[in-house]
mmCIF file with all atom_site columns, C-alpha atoms in Angstrom:
data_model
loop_
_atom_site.group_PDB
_atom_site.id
_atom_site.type_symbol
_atom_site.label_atom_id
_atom_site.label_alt_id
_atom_site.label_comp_id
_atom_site.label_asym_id
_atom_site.label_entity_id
_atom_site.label_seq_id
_atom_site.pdbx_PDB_ins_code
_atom_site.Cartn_x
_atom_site.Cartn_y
_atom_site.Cartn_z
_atom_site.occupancy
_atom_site.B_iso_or_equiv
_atom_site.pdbx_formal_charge
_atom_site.auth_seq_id
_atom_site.auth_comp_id
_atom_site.auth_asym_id
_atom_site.auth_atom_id
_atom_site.pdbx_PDB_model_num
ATOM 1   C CA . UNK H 1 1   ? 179.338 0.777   -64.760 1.00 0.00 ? 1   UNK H CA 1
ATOM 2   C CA . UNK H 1 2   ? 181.153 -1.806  -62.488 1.00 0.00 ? 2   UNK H CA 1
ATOM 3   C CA . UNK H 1 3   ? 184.381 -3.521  -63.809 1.00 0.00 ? 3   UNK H CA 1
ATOM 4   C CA . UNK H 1 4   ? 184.621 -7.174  -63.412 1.00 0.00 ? 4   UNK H CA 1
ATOM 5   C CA . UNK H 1 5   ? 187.182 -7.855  -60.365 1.00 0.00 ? 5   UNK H CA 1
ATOM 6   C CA . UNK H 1 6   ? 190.156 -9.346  -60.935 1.00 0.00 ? 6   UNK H CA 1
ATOM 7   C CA . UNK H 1 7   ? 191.068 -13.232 -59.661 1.00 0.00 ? 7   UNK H CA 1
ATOM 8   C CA . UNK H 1 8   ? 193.353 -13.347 -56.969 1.00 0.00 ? 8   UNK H CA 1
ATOM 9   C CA . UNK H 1 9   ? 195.951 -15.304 -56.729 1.00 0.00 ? 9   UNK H CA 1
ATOM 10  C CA . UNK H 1 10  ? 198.458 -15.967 -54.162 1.00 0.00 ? 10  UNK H CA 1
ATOM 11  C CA . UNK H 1 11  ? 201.940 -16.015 -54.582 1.00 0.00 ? 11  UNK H CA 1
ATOM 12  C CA . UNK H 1 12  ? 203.959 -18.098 -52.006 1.00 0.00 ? 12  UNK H CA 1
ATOM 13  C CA . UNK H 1 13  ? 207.466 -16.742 -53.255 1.00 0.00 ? 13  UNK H CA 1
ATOM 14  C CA . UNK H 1 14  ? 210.712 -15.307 -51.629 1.00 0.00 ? 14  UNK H CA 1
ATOM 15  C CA . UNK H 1 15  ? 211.460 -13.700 -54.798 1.00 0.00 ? 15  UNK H CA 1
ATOM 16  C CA . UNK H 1 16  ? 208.949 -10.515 -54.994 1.00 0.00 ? 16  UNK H CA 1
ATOM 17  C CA . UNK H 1 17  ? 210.896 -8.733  -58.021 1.00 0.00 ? 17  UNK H CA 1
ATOM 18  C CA . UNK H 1 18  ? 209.426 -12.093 -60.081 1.00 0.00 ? 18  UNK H CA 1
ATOM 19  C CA . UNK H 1 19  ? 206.109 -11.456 -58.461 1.00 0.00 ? 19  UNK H CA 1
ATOM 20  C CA . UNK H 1 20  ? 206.134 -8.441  -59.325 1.00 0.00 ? 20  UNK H CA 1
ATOM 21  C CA . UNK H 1 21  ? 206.606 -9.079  -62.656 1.00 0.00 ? 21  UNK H CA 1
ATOM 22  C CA . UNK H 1 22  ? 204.198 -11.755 -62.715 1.00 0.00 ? 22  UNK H CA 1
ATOM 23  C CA . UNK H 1 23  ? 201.609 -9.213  -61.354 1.00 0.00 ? 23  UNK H CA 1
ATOM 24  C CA . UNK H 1 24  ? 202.441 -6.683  -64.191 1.00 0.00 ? 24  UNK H CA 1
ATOM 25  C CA . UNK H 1 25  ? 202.068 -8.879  -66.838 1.00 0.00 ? 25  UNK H CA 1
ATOM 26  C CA . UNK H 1 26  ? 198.691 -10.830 -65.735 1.00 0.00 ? 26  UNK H CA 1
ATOM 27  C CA . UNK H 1 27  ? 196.757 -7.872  -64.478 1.00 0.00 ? 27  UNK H CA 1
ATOM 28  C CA . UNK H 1 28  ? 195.512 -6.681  -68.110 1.00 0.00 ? 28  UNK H CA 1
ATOM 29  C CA . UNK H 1 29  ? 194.091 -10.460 -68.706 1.00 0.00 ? 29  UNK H CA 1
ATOM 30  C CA . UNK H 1 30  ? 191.709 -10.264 -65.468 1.00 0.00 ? 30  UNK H CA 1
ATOM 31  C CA . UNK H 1 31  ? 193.947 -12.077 -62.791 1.00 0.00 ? 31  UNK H CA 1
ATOM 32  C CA . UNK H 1 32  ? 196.119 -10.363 -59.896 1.00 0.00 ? 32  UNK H CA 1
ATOM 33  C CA . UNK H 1 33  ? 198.625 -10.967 -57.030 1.00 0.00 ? 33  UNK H CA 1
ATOM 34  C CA . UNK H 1 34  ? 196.422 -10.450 -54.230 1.00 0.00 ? 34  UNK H CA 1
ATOM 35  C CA . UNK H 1 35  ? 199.457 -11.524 -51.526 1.00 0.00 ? 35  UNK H CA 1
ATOM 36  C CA . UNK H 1 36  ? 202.573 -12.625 -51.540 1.00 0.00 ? 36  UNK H CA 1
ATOM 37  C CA . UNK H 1 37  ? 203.778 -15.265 -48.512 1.00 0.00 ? 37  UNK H CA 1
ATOM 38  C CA . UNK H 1 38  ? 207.142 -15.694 -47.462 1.00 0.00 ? 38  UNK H CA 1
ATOM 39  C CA . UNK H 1 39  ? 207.290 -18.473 -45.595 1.00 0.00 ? 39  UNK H CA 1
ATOM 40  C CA . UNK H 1 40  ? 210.847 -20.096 -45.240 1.00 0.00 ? 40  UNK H CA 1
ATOM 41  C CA . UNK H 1 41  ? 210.662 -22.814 -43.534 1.00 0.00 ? 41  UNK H CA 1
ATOM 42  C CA . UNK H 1 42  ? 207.203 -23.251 -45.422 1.00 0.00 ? 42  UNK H CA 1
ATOM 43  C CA . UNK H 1 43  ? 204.251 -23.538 -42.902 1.00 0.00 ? 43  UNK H CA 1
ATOM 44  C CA . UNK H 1 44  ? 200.843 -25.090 -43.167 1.00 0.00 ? 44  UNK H CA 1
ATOM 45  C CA . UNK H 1 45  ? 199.653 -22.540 -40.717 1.00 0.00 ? 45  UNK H CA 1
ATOM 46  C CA . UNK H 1 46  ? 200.670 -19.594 -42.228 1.00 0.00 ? 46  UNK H CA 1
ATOM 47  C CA . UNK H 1 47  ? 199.223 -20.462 -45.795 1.00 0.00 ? 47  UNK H CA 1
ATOM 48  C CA . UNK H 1 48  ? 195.598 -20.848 -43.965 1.00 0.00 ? 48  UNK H CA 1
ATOM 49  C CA . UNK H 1 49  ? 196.271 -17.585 -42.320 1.00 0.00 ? 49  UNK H CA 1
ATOM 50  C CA . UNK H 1 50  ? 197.169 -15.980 -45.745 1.00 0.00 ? 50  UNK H CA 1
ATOM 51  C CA . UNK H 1 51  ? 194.250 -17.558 -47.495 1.00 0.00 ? 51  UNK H CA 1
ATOM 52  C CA . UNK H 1 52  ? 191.507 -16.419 -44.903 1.00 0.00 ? 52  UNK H CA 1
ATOM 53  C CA . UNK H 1 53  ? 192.775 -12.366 -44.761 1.00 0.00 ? 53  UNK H CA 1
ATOM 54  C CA . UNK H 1 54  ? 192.749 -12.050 -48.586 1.00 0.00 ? 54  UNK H CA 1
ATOM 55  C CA . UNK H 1 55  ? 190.021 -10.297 -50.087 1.00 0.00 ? 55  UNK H CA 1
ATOM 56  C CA . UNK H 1 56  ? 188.695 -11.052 -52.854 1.00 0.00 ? 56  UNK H CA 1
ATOM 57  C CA . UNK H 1 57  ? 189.438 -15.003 -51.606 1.00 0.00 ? 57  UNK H CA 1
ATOM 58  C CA . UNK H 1 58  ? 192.163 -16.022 -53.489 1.00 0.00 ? 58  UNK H CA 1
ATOM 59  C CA . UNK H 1 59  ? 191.343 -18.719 -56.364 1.00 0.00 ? 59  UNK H CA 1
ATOM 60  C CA . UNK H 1 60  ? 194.815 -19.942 -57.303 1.00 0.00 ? 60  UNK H CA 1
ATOM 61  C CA . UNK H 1 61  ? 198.486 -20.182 -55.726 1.00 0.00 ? 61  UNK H CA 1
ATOM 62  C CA . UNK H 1 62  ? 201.447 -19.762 -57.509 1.00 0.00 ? 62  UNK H CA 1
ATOM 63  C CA . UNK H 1 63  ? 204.180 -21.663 -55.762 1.00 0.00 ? 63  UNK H CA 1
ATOM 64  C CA . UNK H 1 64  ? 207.901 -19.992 -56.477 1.00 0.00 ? 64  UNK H CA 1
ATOM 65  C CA . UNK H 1 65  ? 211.054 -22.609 -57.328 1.00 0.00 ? 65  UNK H CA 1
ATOM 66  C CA . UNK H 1 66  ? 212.325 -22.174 -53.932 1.00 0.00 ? 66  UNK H CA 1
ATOM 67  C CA . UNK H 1 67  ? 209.493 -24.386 -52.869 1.00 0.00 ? 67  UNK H CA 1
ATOM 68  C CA . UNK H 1 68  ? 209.912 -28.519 -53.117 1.00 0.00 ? 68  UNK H CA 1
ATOM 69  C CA . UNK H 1 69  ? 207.865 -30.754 -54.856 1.00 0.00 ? 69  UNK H CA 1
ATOM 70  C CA . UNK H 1 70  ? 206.756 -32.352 -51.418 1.00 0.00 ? 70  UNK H CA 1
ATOM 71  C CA . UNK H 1 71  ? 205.882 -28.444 -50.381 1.00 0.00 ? 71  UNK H CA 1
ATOM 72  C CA . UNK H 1 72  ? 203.866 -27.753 -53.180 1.00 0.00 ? 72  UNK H CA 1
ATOM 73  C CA . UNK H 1 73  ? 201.485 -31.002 -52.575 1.00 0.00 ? 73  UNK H CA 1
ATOM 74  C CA . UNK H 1 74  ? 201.113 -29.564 -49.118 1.00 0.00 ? 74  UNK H CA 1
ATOM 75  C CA . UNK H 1 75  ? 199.888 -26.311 -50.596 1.00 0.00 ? 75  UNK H CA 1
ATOM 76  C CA . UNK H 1 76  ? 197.559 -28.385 -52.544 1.00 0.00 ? 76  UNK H CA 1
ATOM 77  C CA . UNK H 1 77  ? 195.963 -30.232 -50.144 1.00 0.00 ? 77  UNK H CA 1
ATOM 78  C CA . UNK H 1 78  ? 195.466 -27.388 -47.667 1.00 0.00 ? 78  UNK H CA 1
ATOM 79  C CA . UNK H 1 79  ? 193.879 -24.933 -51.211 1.00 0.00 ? 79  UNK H CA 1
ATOM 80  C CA . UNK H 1 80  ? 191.799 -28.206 -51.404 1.00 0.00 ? 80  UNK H CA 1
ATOM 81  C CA . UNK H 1 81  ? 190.578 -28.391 -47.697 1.00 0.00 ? 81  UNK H CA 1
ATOM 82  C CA . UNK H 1 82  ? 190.354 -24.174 -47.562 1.00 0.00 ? 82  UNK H CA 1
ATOM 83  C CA . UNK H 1 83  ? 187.936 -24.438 -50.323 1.00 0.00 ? 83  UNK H CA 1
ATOM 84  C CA . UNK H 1 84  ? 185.753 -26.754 -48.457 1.00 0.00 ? 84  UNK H CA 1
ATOM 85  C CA . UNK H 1 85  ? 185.209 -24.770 -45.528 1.00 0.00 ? 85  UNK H CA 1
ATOM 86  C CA . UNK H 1 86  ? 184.767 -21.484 -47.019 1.00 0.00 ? 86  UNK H CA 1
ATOM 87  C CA . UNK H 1 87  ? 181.994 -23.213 -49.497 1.00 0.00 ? 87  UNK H CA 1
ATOM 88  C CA . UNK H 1 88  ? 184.209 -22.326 -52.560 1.00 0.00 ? 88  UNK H CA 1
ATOM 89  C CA . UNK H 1 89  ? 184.594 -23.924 -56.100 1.00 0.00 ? 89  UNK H CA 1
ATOM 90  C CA . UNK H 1 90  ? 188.185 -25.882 -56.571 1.00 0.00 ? 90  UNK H CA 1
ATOM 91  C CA . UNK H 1 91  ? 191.084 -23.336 -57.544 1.00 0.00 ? 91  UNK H CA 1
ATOM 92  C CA . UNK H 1 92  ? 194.617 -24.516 -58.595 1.00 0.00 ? 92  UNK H CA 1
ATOM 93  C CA . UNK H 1 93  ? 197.790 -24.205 -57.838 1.00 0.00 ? 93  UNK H CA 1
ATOM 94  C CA . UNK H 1 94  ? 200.430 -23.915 -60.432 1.00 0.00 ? 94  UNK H CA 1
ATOM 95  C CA . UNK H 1 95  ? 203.764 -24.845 -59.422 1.00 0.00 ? 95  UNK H CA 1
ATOM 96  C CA . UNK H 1 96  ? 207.058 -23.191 -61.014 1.00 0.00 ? 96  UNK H CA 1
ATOM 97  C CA . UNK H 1 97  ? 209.869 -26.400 -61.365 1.00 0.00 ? 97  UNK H CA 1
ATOM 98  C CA . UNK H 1 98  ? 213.243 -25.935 -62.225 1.00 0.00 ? 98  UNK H CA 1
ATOM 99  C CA . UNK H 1 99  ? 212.101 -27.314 -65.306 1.00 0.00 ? 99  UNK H CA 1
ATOM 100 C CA . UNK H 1 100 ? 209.588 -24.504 -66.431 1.00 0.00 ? 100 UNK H CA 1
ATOM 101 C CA . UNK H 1 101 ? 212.792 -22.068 -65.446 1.00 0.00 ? 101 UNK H CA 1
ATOM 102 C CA . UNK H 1 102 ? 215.258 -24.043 -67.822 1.00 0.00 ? 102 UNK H CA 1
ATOM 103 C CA . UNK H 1 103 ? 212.565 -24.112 -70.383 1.00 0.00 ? 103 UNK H CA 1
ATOM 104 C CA . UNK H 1 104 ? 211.059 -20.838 -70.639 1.00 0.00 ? 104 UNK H CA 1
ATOM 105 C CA . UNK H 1 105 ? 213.794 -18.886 -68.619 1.00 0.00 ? 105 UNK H CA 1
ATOM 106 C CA . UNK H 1 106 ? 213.434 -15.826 -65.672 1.00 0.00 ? 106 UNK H CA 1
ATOM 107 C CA . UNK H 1 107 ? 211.526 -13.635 -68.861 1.00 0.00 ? 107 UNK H CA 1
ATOM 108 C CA . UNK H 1 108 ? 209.351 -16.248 -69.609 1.00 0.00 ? 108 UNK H CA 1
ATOM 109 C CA . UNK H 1 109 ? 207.888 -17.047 -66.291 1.00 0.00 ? 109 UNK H CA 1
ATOM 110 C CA . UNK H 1 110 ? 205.217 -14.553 -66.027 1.00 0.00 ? 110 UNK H CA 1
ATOM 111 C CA . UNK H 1 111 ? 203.742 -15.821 -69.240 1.00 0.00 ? 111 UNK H CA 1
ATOM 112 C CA . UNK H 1 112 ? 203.860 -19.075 -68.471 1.00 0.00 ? 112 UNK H CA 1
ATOM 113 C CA . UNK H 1 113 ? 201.700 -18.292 -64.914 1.00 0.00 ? 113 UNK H CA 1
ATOM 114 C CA . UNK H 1 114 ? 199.117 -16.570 -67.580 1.00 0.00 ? 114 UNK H CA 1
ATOM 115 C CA . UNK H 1 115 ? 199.215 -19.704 -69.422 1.00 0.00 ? 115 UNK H CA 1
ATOM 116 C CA . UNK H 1 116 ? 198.856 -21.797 -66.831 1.00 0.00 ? 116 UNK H CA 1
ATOM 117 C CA . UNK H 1 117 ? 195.827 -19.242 -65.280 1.00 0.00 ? 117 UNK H CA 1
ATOM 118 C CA . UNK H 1 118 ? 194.373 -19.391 -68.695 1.00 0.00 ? 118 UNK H CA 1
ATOM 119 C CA . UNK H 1 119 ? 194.420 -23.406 -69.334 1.00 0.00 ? 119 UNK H CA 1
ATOM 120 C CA . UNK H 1 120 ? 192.688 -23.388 -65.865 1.00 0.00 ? 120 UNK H CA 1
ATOM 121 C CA . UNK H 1 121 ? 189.995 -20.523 -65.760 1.00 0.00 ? 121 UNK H CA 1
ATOM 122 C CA . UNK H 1 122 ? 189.099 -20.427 -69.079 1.00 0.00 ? 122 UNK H CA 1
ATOM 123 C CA . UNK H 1 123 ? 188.514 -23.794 -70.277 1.00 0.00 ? 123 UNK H CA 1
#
């Protein structure tokens, strides 16, 4: 019997021990990390290049702390713009502020993505 495959997400991060742990704890709940991009100075370029070698496509982006506000809008339009020209439905991406840190702490972070994932993919 075939198991339902999991929905990838991509991780633009330069932290990969809290990828890692956000990988660990959203695997059992039918999402994984399918890449992680390092891109510092963050590049337009390289995030198309990271979407279009993924397989399974990648349906949401999880944008690390080290990553502005201004950044993360970037990300969104080119997820929006990706999605059009590979014929795919709208995925998200889910931004992690200072804020979310302060709130919910380094522990709490890979939760919160599941959240997040959750609120978005299961609605």
């Amino acid at each position: 019997m075939a198991t339902a495959r999991a929905i990838s997400v991509l991780s633009l991060s330069q932290n990969r021990a809290v990828v890692r742990s956000i990988h660990v704890h959203i695997e059992p709940h039918g999402y994984g990390i399918g890449g992680i991009l390092e891109s510092d100075p963050f590049s337009v370029y390289d995030l198309g290049v990271a979407l279009r070698v993924l397989e399974p496509r990648p349906k949401a982006i999880v944008v690390g702390r080290g990553y502005t506000e201004e950044e993360a809008n970037e990300v969104r339009k080119a997820f929006v713009e990706y999605h059009k020209d590979v014929d795919l439905d709208a995925g998200v991406v889910i931004k992690i502020t200072d804020e979310v840190f302060d709130e919910v702490g380094k522990e709490g972070i890979p939760k919160w993505v599941l959240e997040q994932l959750q609120a978005y993919f299961e609605k």
